[in-house]
XYZ file of C-alpha atoms in Angstrom:
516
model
C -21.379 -92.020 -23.739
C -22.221 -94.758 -26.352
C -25.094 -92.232 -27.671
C -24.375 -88.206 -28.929
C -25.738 -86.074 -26.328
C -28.928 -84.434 -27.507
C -30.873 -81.925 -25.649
C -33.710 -79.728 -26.536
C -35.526 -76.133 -25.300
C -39.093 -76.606 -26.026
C -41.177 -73.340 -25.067
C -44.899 -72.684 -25.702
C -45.384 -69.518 -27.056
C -48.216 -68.810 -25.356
C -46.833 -65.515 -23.544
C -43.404 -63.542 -23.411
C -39.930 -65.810 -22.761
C -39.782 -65.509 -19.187
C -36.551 -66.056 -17.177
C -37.568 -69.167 -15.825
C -37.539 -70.579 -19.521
C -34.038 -69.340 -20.461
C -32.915 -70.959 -17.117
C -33.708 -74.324 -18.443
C -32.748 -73.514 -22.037
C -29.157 -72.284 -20.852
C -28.678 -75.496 -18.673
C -29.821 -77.359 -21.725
C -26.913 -75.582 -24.028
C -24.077 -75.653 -21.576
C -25.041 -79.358 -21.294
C -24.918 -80.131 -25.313
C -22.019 -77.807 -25.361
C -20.301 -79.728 -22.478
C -20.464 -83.331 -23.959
C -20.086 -82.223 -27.868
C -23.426 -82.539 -28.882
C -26.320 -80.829 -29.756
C -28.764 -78.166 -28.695
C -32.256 -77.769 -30.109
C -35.297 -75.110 -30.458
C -38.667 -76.649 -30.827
C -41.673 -74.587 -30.465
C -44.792 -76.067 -28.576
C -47.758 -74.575 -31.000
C -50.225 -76.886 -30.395
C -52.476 -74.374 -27.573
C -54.046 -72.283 -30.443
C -55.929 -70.132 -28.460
C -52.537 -68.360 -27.076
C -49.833 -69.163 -29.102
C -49.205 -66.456 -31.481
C -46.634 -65.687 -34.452
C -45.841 -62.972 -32.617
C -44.699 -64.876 -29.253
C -42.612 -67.129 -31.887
C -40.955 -63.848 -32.554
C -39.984 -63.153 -29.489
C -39.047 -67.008 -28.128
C -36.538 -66.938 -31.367
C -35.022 -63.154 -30.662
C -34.663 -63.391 -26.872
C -32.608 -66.835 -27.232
C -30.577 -65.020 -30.385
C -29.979 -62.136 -28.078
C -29.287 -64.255 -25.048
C -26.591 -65.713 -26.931
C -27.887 -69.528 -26.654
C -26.974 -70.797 -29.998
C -29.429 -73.474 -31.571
C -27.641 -76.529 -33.621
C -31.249 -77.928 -35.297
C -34.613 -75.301 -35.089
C -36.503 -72.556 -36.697
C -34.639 -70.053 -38.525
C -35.502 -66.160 -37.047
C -38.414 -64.689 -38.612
C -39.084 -66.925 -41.140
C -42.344 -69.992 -39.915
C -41.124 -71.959 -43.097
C -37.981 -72.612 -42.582
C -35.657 -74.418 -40.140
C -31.992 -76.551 -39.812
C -31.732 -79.126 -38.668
C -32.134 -82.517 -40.146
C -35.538 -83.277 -37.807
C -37.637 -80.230 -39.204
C -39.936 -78.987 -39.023
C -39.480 -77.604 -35.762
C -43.117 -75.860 -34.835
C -45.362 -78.534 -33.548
C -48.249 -77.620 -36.127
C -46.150 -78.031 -38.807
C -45.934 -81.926 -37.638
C -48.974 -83.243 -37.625
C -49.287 -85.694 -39.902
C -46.316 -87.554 -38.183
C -48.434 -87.290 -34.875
C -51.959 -88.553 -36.485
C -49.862 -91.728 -37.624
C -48.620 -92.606 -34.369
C -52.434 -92.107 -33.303
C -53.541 -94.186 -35.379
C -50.706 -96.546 -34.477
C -52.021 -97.010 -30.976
C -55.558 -96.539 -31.771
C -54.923 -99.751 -34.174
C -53.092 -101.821 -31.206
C -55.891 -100.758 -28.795
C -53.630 -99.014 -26.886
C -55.629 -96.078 -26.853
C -59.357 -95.400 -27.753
C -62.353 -92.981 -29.244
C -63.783 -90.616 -26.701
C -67.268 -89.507 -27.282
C -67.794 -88.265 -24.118
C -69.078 -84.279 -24.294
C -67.931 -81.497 -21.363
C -71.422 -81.926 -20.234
C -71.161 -85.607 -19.459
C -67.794 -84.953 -18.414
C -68.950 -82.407 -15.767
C -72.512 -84.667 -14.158
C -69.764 -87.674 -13.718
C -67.044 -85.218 -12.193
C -69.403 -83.764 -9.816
C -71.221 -87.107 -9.105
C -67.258 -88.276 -8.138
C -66.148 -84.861 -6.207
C -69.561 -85.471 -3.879
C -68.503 -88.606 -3.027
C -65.164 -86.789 -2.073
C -63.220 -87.975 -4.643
C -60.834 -87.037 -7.007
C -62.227 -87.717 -10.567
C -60.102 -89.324 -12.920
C -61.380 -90.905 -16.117
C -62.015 -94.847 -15.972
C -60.463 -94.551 -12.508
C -62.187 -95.466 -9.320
C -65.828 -94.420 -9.304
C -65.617 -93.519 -13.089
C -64.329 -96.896 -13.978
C -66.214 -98.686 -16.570
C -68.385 -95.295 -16.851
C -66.408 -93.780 -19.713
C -65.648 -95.310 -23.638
C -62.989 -97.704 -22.683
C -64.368 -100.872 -23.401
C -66.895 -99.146 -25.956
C -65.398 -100.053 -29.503
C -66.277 -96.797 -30.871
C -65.952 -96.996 -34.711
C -64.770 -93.502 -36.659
C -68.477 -92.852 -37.526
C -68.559 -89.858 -35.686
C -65.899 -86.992 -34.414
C -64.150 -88.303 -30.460
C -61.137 -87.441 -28.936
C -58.476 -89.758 -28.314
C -57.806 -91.110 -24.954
C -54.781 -92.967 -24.359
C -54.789 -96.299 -22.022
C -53.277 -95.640 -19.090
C -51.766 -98.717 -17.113
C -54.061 -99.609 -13.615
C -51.560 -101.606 -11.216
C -48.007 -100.656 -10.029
C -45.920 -97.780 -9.802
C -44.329 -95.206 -12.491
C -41.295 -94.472 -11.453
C -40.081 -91.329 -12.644
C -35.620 -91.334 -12.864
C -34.747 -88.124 -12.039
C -31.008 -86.647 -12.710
C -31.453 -84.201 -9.935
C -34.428 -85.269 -7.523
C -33.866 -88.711 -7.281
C -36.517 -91.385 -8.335
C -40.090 -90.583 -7.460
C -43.020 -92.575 -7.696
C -46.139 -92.198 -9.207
C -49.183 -94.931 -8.040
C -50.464 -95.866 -11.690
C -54.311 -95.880 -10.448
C -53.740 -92.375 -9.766
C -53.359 -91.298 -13.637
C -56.337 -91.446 -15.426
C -56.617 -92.417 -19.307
C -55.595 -88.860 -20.649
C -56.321 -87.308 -23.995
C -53.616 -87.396 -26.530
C -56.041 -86.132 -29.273
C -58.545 -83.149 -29.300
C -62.179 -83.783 -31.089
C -61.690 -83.558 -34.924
C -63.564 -81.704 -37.060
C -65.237 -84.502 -38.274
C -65.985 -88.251 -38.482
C -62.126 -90.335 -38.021
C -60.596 -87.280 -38.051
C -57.830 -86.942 -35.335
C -57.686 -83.710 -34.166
C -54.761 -81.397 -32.711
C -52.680 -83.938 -30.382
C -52.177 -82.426 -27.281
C -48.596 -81.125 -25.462
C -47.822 -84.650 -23.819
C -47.863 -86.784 -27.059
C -46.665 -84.394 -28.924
C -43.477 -83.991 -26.824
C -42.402 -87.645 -26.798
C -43.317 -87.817 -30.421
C -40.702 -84.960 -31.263
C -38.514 -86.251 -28.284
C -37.668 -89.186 -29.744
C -38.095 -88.542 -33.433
C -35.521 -85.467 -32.622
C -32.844 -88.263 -31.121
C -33.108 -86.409 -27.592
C -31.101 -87.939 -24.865
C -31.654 -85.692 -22.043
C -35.241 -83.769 -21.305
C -34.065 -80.727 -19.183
C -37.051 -78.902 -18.238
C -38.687 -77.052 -15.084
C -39.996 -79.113 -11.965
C -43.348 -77.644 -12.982
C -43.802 -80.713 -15.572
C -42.278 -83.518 -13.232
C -46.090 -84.457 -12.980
C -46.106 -84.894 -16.747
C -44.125 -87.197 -16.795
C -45.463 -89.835 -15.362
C -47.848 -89.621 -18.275
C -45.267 -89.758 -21.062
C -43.548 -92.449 -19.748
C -45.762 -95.700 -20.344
C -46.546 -93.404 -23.928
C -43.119 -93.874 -24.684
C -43.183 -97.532 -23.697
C -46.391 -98.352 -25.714
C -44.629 -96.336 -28.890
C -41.910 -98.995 -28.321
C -39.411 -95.774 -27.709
C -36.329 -95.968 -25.286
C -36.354 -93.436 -22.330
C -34.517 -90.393 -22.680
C -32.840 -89.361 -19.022
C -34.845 -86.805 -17.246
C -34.011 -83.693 -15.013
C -36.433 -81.883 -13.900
C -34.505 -78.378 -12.692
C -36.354 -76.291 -9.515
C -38.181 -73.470 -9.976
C -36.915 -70.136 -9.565
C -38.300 -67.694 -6.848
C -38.031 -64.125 -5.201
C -35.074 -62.978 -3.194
C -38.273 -62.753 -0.365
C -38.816 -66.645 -1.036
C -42.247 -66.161 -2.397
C -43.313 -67.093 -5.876
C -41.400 -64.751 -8.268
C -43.053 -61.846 -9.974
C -43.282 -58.103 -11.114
C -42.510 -57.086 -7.845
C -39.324 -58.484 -7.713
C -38.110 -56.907 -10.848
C -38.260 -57.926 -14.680
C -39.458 -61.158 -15.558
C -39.318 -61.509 -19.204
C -36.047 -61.716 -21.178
C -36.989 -59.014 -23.482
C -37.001 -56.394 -20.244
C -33.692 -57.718 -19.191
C -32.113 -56.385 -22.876
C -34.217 -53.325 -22.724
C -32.708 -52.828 -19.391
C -29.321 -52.474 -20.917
C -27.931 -55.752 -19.227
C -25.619 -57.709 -21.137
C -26.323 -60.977 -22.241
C -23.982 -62.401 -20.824
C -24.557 -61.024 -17.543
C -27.884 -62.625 -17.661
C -26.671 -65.904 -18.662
C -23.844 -65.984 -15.716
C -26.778 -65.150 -13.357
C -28.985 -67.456 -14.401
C -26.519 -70.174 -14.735
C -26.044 -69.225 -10.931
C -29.544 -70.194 -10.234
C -30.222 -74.385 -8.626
C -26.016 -74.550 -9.831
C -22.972 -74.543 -7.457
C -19.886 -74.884 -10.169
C -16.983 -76.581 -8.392
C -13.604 -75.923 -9.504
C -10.691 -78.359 -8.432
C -13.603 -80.160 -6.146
C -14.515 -77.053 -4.708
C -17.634 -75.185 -4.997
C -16.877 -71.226 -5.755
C -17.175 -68.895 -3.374
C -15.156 -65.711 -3.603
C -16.710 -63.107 -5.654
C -13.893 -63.007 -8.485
C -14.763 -67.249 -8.580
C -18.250 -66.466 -9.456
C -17.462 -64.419 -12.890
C -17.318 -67.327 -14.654
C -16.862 -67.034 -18.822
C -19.366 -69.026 -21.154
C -15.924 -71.302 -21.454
C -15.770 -72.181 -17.609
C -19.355 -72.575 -17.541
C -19.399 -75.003 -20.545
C -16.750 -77.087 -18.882
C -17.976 -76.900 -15.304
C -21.509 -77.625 -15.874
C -23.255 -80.740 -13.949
C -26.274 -81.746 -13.441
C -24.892 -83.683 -10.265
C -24.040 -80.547 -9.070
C -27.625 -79.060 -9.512
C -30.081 -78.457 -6.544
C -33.246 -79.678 -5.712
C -34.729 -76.717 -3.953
C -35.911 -73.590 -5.382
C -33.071 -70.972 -6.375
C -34.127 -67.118 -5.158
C -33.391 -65.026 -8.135
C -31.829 -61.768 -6.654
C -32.164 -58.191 -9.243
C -29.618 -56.616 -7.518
C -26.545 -59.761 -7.442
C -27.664 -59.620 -11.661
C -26.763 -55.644 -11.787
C -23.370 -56.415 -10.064
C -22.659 -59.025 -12.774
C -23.194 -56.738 -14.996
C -21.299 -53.914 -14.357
C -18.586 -55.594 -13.295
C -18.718 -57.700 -16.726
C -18.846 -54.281 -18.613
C -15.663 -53.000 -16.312
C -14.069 -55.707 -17.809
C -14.942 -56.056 -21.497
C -12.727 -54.534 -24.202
C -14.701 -51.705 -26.089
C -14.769 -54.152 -29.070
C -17.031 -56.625 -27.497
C -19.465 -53.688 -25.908
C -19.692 -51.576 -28.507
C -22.654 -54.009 -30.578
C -24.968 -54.467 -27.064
C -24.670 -50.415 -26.545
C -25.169 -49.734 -30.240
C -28.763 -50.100 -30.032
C -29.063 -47.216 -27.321
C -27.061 -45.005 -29.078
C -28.280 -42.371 -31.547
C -28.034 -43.258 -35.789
C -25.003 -40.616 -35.653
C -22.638 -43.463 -33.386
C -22.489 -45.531 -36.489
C -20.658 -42.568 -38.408
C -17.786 -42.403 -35.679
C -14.640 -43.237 -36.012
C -13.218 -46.356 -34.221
C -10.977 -44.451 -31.812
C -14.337 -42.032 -30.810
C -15.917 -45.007 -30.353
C -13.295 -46.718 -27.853
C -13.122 -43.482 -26.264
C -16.409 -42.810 -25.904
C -16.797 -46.510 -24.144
C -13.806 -46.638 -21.953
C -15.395 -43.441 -20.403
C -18.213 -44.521 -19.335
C -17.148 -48.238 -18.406
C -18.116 -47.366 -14.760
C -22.058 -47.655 -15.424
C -24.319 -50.322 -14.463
C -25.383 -50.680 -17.710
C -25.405 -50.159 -21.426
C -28.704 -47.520 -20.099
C -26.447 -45.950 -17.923
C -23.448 -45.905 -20.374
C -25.829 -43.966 -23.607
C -27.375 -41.747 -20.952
C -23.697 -40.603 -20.050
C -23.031 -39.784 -23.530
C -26.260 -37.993 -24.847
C -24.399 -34.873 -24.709
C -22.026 -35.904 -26.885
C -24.859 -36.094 -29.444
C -27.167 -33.352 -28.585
C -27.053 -30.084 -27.139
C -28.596 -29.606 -23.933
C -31.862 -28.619 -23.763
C -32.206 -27.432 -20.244
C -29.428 -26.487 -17.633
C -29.173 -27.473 -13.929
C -30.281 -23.969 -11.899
C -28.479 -24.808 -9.293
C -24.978 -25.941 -10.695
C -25.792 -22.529 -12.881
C -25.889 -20.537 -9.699
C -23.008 -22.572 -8.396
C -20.655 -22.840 -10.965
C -21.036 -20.127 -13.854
C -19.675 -17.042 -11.522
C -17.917 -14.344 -13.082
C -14.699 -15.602 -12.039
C -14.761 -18.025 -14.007
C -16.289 -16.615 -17.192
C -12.672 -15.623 -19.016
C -11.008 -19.281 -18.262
C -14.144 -20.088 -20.054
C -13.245 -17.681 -22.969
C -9.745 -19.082 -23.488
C -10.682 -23.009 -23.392
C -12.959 -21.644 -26.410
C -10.380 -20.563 -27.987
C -7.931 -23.638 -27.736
C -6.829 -24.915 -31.117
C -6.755 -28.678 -30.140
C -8.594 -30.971 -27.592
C -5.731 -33.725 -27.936
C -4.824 -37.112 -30.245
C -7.313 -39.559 -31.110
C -5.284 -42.723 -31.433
C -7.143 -45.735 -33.532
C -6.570 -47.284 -29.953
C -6.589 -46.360 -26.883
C -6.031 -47.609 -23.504
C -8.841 -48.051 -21.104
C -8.580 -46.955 -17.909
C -7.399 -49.602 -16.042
C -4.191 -49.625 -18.465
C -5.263 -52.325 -20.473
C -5.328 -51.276 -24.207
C -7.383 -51.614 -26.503
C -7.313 -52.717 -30.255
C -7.690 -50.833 -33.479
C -9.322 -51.495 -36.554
C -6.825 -53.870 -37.720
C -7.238 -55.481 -34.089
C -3.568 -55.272 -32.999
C -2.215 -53.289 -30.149
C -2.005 -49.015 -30.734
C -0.098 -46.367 -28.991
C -1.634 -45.313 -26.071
C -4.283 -42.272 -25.928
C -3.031 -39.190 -24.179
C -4.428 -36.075 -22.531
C -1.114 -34.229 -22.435
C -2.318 -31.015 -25.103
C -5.415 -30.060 -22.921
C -3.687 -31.034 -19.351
C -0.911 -28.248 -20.456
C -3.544 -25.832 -21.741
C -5.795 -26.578 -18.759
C -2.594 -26.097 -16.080
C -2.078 -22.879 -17.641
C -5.154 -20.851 -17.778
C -5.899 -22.291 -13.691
C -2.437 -20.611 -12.901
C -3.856 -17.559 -15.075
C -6.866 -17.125 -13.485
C -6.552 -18.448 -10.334
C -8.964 -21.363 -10.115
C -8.917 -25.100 -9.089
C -9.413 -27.813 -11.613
C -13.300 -28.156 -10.264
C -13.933 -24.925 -10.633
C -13.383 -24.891 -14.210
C -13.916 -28.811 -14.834
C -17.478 -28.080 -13.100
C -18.457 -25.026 -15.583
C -17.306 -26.748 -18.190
C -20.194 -29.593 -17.846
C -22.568 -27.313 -16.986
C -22.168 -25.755 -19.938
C -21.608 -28.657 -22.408
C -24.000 -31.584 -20.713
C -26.780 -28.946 -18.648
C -25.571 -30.988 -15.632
C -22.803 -31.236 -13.289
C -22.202 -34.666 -14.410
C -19.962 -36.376 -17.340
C -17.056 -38.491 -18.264
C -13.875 -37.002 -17.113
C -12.988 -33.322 -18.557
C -10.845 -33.903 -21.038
C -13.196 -37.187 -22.494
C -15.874 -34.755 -22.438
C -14.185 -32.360 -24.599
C -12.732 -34.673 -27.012
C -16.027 -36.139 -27.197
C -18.153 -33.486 -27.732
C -15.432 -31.930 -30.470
C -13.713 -28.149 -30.985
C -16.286 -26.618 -33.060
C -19.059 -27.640 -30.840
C -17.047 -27.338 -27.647
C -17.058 -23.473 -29.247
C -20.535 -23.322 -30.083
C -22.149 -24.355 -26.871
C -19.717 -21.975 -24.562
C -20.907 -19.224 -26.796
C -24.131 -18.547 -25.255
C -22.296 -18.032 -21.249
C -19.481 -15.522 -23.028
């Protein structure tokens, strides 16, 4: 490509960051990231009555914690500043480059001064609808009706309308639905300006100007965005024309629905991006998914199909990624297919990449642990669904229980089993912490200094264990099961000897106490 690929996420923060929008912001990145060039964040302020600092927040965090990188945009937490050589990168923050460009057209008479109040407005629109017609301003029976041909001077405060052409088609180029066509007398002349505050004062510019204003200042190449503003555009392309701009390439990507095939919603599971993290899924486990959603990758020619295919790395994804191989219908967004990404991306990550995602479910104390707790205490619970599941499997090794399981009591806790109890309190050592360990699936893991360690071993408190069973008499569930009763309250745990190294000697001693 003669140009540097340029694509940009442009959200309103009028509400949370819903999954929808970091569909469309992920295609955007993988396709910057594909061709080498760049990705930007622009916020879409200019709705004042519902965009909030607050939702700003949240846009900026959720695409941090999703992972999708911004080259040029605001900098998190911080409205006054941004990088990026095209900054600002909040719409408000722009305005005086959008009243020039006003003024621009308003001085070529391609657009004009709207006087017209709602309750004008509303007489001609019902006047239109009676005749069962569609009202559209200086179109068909409001033609001639409105301030088109009226001249109006800046003596008093109007909106801006912008001159819409009356004969011919718009055809819209779409990367992944194809060319439609838009009848021009079916577009009205639409407002590009809000009423000012007073006399020739342009007011806030509204989303469509705005948008090819930044589009083009910003060098974008490629608008990526959901099907729901195909009908926009339309609108912004004779804008661009009459701004003397050249066309970026448009791809409008389908909207995202319910397993069920209706419109998606609460009902079929999270829909903001800040659930998803608080949900303990990894982000990239959402981005896989998502990327999944109106894309068939095709490796060699092929599309994927087997299930190991379909774990694709950010890497494969970056180099895979096409719009040509986009759909045009809706995608059904499936909870459950996201939850199998996800554990099976946490069976598969060294401890080292999970430990920062499950740090933030994890009590203040998992800072303070060494490295090879910390692999330990991960490789343990690898078999979760989550990071939820995974610190929820190792509360005990942070807290006593404070309630026991009646049942597994009743079960477990017999008097048989009370003196094998007695000498596991007693045992001097629970094993070696290496400052690596291997995982379970043999792989192993790397120490602080990131190379390869000896392997972890259970070999002390297998021997001990062996020997006080033969002692007493028992099975290794019989005193495995006790055991977790005693130190979790439950039944439940990492394996035995995890549990014990985990939990430590001293309190290992402390909590069997109270059953000898």
């Amino acid at each position: 490509m003669s140009r540097q690929v340029v694509t940009r996420f442009a959200p309103s923060p009028t509400g949370m960051l819903h999954i929808g929008g970091v569909r469309t912001a992920l295609f955007c990145w993988l396709y910057a990231r594909r061709h080498g060039g760049r990705f930007i964040l622009r916020i879409e302020d200019t709705d004042l009555s519902r965009s909030t600092d607050d939702n700003i927040r949240i846009i900026e965090e959720g695409m941090a914690w999703c992972g999708l990188d911004w080259d040029e945009g605001p900098v998190v937490g911080d409205p006054s500043a941004w990088t990026g050589a095209h900054g600002p990168y909040r719409q408000m923050q722009r305005m005086d480059r959008y009243r020039a460009k006003i003024q621009e057209l308003l001085d070529k008479g391609l657009a004009y001064r709207c006087r017209c109040d709602r309750e004008t407005l509303d007489a001609r629109r019902k006047t239109v609808e009676a005749a069962g017609k569609v009202f559209q301003y200086n179109r068909g029976l409001d033609a001639g009706r409105g301030c088109a041909e009226a001249h109006h001077d800046a003596s008093q405060p109007a909106a801006v309308r912008f001159r819409m052409p009356e004969t011919g088609d718009i055809v819209v180029a779409d990367l992944i639905k194809g060319d439609t066509h838009f009848p021009a007398d079916s577009l009205d002349d639409w407002i590009i300006a809000r009423t000012g505050d007073g006399p020739g004062v342009i007011g806030v510019p509204t989303y469509n100007f705005c948008v090819v204003v930044d589009d083009t200042h910003m060098e974008v190449t490629h608008v990526i965005r959901g099907d729901d503003h195909l009908n926009n555009t339309p609108k912004q392309i004779p804008l661009f024309e009459a701004l003397g701009y050249d066309l970026p390439a448009f791809a409008h990507v389908p909207m995202i629905l319910g397993v069920d095939g209706a419109k998606l919603s609460k009902r079929h599971g999270a829909t903001s991006i800040t659930e998803y993290q608080a949900m303990g899924l990894l982000p990239s486990a959402v981005r896989l998914a998502l990327a999944r959603l109106s894309w068939t990758p095709k490796i060699d020619g092929k599309a994927v199909e087997s299930a190991e295919e379909e774990l694709l790395t950010d890497a494969q994804m970056i180099q895979l990624f096409d719009l040509d191989d986009c759909q045009k219908s809706a995608a059904r967004f499936d909870m459950d297919k996201l939850q199998w990404i996800n554990q099976k991306l946490i069976q598969r990550s060294p401890w080292q990449e999970l430990e920062p995602h499950l740090r933030p479910f994890l009590p203040a104390a998992w800072a303070e642990k060494p490295d090879a707790w910390k692999a330990q205490a991960i490789q343990a619970t690898q078999k979760g669904k989550s990071l939820t599941d995974m610190a929820e499997a190792l509360r005990f090794a942070f807290e006593r229980p404070a309630a026991f399981d009646e049942k597994a009591v009743e079960k477990f806790m017999t008097p048989a089993v009370k003196p094998a109890l007695r000498e596991v309190r007693e045992l001097a050592d629970y094993g070696h912490h290496s400052p690596g360990l291997a995982n379970r699936t043999g792989r192993e893991a790397d120490g602080p200094e990131g190379g390869a360690q000896e392997e972890h071993r259970h070999d002390v408190l297998e021997a001990a264990f062996a020997a006080i069973l033969e002692r007493h008499g028992l099975k290794t569930k019989d005193l495995a099961q006790a055991l977790r009763v005693a130190l979790c309250g439950r039944p439940v745990s990492p394996g035995i000897y995890d549990t014990l190294m985990l939990v430590g000697r001293d309190e290992v001693a402390a909590r069997l106490e109270r059953w000898l």
